[in-house]
PDB file of N, CA and C in Angstrom:
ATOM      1  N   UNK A   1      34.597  18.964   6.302  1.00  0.00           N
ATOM      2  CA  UNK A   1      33.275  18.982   6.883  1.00  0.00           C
ATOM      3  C   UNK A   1      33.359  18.399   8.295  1.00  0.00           C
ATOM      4  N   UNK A   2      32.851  18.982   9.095  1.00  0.00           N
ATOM      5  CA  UNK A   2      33.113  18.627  10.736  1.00  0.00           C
ATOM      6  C   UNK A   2      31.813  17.584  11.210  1.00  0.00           C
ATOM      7  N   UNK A   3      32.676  16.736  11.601  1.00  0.00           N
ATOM      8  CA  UNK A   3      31.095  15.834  12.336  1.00  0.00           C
ATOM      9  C   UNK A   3      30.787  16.264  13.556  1.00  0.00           C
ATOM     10  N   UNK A   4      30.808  17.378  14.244  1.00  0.00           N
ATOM     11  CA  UNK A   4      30.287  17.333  15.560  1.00  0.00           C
ATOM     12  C   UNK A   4      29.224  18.097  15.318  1.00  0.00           C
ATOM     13  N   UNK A   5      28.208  17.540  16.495  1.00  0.00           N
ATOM     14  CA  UNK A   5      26.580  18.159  15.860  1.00  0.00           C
ATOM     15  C   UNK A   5      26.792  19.639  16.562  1.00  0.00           C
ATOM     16  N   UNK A   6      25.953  20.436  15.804  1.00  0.00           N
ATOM     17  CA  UNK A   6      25.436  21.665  16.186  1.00  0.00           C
ATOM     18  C   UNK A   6      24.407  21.880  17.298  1.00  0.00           C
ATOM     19  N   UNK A   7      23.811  20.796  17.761  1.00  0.00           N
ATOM     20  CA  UNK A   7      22.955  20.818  18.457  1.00  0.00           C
ATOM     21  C   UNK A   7      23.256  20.120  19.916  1.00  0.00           C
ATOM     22  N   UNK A   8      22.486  20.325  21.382  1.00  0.00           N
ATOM     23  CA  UNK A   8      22.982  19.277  22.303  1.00  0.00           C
ATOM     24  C   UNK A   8      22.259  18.485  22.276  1.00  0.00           C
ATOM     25  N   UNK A   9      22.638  17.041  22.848  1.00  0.00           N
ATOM     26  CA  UNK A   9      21.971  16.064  23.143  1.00  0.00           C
ATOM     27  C   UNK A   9      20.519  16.477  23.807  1.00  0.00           C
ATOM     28  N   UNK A  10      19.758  15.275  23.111  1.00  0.00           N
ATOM     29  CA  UNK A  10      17.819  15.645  23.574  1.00  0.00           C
ATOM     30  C   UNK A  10      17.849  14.673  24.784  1.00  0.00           C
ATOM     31  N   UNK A  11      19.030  13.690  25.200  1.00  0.00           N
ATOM     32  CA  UNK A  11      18.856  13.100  26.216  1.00  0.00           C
ATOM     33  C   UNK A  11      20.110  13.302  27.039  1.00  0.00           C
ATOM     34  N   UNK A  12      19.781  13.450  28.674  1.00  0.00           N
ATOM     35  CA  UNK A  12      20.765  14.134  29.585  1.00  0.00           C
ATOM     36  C   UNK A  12      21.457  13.082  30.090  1.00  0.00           C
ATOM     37  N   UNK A  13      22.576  13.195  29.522  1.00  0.00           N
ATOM     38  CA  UNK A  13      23.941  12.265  30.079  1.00  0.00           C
ATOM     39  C   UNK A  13      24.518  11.792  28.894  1.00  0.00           C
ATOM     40  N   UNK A  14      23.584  12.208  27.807  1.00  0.00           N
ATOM     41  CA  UNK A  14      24.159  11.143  26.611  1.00  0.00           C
ATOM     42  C   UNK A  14      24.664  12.578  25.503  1.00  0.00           C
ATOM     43  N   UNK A  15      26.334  11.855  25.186  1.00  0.00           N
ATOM     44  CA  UNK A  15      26.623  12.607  24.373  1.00  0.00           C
ATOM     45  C   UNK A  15      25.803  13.299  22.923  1.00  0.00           C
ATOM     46  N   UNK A  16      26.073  14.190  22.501  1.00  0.00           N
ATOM     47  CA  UNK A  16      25.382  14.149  20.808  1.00  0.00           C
ATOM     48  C   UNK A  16      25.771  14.006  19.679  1.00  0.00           C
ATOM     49  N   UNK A  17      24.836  12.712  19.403  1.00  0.00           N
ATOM     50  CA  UNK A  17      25.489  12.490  17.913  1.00  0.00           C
ATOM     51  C   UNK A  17      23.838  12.087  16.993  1.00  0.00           C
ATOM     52  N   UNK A  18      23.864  11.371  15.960  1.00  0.00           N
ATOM     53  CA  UNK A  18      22.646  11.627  15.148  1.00  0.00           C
ATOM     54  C   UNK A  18      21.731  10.995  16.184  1.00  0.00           C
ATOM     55  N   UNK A  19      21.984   9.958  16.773  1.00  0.00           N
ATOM     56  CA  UNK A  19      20.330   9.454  17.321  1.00  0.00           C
ATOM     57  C   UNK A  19      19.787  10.284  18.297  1.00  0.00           C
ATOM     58  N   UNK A  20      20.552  10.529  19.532  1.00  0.00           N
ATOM     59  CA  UNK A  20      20.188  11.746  20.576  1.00  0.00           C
ATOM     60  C   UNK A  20      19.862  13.188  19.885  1.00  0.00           C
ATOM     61  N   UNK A  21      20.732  13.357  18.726  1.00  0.00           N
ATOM     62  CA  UNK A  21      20.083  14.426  17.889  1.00  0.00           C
ATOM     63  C   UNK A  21      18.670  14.677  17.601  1.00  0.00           C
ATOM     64  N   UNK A  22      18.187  12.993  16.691  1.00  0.00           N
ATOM     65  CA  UNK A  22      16.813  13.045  16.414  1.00  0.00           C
ATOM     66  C   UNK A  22      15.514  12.792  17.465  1.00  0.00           C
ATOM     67  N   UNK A  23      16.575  12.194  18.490  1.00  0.00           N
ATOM     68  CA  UNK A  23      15.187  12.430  20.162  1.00  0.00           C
ATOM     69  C   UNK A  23      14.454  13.941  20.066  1.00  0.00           C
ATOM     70  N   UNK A  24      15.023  15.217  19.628  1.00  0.00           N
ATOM     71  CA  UNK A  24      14.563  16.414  19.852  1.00  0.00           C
ATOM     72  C   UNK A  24      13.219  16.381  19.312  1.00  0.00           C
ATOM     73  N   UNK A  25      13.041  15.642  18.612  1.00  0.00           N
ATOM     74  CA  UNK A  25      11.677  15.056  17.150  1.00  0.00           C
ATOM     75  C   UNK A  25      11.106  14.024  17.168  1.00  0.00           C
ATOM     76  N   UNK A  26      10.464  13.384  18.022  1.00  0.00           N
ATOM     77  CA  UNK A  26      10.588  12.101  18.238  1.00  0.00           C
ATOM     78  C   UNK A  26       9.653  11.765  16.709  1.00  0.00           C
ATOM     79  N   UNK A  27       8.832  12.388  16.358  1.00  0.00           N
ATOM     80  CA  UNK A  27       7.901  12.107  14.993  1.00  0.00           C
ATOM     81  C   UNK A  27       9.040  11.915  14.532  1.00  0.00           C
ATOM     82  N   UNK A  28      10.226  13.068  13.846  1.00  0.00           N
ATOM     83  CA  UNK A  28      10.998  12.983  13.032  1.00  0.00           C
ATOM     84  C   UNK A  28      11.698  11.662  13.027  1.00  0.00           C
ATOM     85  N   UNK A  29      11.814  11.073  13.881  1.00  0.00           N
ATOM     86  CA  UNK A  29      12.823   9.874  14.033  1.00  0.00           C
ATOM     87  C   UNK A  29      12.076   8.950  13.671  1.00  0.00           C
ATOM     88  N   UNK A  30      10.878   8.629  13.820  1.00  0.00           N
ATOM     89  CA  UNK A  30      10.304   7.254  13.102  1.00  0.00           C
ATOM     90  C   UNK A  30       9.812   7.244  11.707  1.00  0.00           C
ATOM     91  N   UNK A  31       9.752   9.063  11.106  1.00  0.00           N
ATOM     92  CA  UNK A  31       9.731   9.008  10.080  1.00  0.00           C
ATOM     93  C   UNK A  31      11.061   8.766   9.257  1.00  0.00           C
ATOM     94  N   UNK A  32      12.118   9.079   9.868  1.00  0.00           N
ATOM     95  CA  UNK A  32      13.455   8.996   9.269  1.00  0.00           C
ATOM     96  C   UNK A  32      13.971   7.511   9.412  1.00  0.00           C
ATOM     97  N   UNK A  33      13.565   6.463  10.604  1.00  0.00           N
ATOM     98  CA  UNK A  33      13.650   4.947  10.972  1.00  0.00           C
ATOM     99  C   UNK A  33      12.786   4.564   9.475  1.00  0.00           C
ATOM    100  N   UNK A  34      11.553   4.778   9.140  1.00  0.00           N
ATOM    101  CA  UNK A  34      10.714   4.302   8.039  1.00  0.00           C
ATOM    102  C   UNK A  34      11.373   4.282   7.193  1.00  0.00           C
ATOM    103  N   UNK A  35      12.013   5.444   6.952  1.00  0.00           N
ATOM    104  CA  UNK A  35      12.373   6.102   5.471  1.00  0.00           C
ATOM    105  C   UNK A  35      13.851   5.434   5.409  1.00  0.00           C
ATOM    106  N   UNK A  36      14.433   5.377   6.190  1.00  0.00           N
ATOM    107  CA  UNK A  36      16.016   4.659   6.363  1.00  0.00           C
ATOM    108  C   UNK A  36      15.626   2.887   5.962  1.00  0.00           C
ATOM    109  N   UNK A  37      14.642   2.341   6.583  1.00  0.00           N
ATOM    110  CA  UNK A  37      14.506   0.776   6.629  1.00  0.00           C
ATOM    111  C   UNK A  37      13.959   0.791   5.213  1.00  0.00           C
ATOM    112  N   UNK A  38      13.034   1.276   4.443  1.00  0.00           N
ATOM    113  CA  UNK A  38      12.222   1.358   3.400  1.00  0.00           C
ATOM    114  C   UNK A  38      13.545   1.536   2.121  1.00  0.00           C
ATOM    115  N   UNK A  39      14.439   2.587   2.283  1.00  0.00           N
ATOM    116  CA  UNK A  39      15.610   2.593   1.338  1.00  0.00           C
ATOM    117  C   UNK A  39      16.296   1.525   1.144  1.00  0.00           C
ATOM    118  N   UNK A  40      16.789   0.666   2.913  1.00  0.00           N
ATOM    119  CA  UNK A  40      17.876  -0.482   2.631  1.00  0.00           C
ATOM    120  C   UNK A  40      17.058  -1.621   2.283  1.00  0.00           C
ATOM    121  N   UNK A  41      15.554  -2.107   2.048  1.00  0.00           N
ATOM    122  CA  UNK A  41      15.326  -3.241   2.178  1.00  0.00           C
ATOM    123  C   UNK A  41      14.583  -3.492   0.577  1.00  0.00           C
ATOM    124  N   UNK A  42      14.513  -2.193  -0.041  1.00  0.00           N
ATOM    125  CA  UNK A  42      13.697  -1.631  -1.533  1.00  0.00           C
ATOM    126  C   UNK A  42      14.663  -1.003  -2.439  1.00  0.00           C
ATOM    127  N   UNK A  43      14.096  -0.818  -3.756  1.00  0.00           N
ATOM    128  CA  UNK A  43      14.875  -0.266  -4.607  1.00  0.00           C
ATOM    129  C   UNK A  43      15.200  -1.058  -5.890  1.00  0.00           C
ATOM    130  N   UNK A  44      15.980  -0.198  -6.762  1.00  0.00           N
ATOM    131  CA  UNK A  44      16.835  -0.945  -7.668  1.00  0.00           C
ATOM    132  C   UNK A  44      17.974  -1.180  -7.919  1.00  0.00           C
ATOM    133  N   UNK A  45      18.705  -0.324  -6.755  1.00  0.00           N
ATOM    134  CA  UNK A  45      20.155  -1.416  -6.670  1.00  0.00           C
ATOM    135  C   UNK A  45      19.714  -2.366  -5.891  1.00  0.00           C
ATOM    136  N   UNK A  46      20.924  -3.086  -5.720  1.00  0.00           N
ATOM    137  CA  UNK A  46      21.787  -4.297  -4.875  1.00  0.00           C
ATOM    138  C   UNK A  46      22.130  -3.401  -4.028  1.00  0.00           C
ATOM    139  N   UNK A  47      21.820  -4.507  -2.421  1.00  0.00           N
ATOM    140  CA  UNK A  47      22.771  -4.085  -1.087  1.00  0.00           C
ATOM    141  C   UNK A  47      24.100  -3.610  -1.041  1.00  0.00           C
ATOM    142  N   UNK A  48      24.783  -4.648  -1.839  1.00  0.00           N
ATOM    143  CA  UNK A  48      26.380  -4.341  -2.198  1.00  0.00           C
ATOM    144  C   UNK A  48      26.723  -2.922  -2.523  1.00  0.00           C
ATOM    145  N   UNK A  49      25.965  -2.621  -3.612  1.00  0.00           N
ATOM    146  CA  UNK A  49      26.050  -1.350  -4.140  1.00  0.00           C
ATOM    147  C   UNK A  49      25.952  -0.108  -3.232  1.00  0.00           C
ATOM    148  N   UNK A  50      24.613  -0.221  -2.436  1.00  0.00           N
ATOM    149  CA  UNK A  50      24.107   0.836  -1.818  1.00  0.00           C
ATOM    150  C   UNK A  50      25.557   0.632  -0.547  1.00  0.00           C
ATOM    151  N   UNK A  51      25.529  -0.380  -0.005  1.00  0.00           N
ATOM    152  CA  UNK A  51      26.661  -0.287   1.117  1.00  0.00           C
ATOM    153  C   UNK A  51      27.793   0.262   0.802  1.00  0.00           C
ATOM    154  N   UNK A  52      28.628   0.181  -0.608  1.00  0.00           N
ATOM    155  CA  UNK A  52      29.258   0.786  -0.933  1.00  0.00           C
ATOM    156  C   UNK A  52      29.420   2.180  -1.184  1.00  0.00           C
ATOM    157  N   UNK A  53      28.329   2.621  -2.112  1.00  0.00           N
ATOM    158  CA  UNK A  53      27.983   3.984  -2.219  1.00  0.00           C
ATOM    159  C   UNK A  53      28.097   4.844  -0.399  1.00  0.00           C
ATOM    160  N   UNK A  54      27.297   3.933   0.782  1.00  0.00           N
ATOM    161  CA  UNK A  54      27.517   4.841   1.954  1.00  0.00           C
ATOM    162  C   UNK A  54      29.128   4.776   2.314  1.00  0.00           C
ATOM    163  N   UNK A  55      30.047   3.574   2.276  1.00  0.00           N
ATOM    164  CA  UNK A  55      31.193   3.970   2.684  1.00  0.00           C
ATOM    165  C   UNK A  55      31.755   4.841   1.959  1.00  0.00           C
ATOM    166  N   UNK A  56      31.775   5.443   0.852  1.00  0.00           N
ATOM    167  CA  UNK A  56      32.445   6.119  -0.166  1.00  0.00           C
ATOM    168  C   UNK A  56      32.129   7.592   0.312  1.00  0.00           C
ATOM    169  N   UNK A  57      30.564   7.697   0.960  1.00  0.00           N
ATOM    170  CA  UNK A  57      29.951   9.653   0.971  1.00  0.00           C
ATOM    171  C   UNK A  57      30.374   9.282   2.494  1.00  0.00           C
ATOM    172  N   UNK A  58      30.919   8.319   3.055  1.00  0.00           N
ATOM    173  CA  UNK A  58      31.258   8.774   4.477  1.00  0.00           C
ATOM    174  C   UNK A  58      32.782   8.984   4.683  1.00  0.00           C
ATOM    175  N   UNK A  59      33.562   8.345   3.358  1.00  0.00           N
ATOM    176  CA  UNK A  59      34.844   8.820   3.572  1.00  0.00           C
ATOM    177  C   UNK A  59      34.884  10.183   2.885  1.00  0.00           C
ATOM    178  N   UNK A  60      34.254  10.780   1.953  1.00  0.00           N
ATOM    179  CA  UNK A  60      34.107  11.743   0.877  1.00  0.00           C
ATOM    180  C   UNK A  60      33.824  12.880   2.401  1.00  0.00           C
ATOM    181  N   UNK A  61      33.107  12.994   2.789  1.00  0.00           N
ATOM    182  CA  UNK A  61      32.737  13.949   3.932  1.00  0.00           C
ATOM    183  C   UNK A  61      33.285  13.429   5.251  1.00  0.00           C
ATOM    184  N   UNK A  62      34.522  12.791   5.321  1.00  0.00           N
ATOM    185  CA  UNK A  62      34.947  12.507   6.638  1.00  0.00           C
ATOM    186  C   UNK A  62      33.877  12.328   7.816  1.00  0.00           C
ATOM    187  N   UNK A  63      33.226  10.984   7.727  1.00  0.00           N
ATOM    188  CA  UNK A  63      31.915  10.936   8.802  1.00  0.00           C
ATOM    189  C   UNK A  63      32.415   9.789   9.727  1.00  0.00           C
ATOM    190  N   UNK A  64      32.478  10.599  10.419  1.00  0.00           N
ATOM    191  CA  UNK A  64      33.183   9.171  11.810  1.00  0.00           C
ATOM    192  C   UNK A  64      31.964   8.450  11.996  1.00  0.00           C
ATOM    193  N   UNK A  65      30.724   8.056  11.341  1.00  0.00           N
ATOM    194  CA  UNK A  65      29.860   7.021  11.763  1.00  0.00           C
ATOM    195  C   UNK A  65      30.413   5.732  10.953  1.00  0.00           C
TER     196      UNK A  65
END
């Protein structure tokens, strides 16, 4: 799976990667900031867990973030 975005940067000079991605949307991005802060700070796992689970789907899909 390739990490380079499909899309160009929404801001000029700045390479593209997910955040310059989600500038194209600016709604989209504070709904996705909500929805990102609301996952890590709620729930029924443990931090541990969830942090783990992301290093695992970022080595699983080779994600250079």
């Amino acid at each position: 799976m390739s990490t380079t975005p499909r899309l160009p940067s929404a801001i000029e000079g700045q390479p593209a990667h997910f955040g310059t991605l989600l500038a194209h949307h600016p709604a989209l991005a504070m709904g996705f900031g909500g929805m990102y802060g609301t996952f890590w700070s709620e729930g029924v796992l443990d931090h541990p867990t969830k942090e783990a689970t992301r290093l695992r789907n970022a080595r699983i899909t080779d994600c250079g973030y």
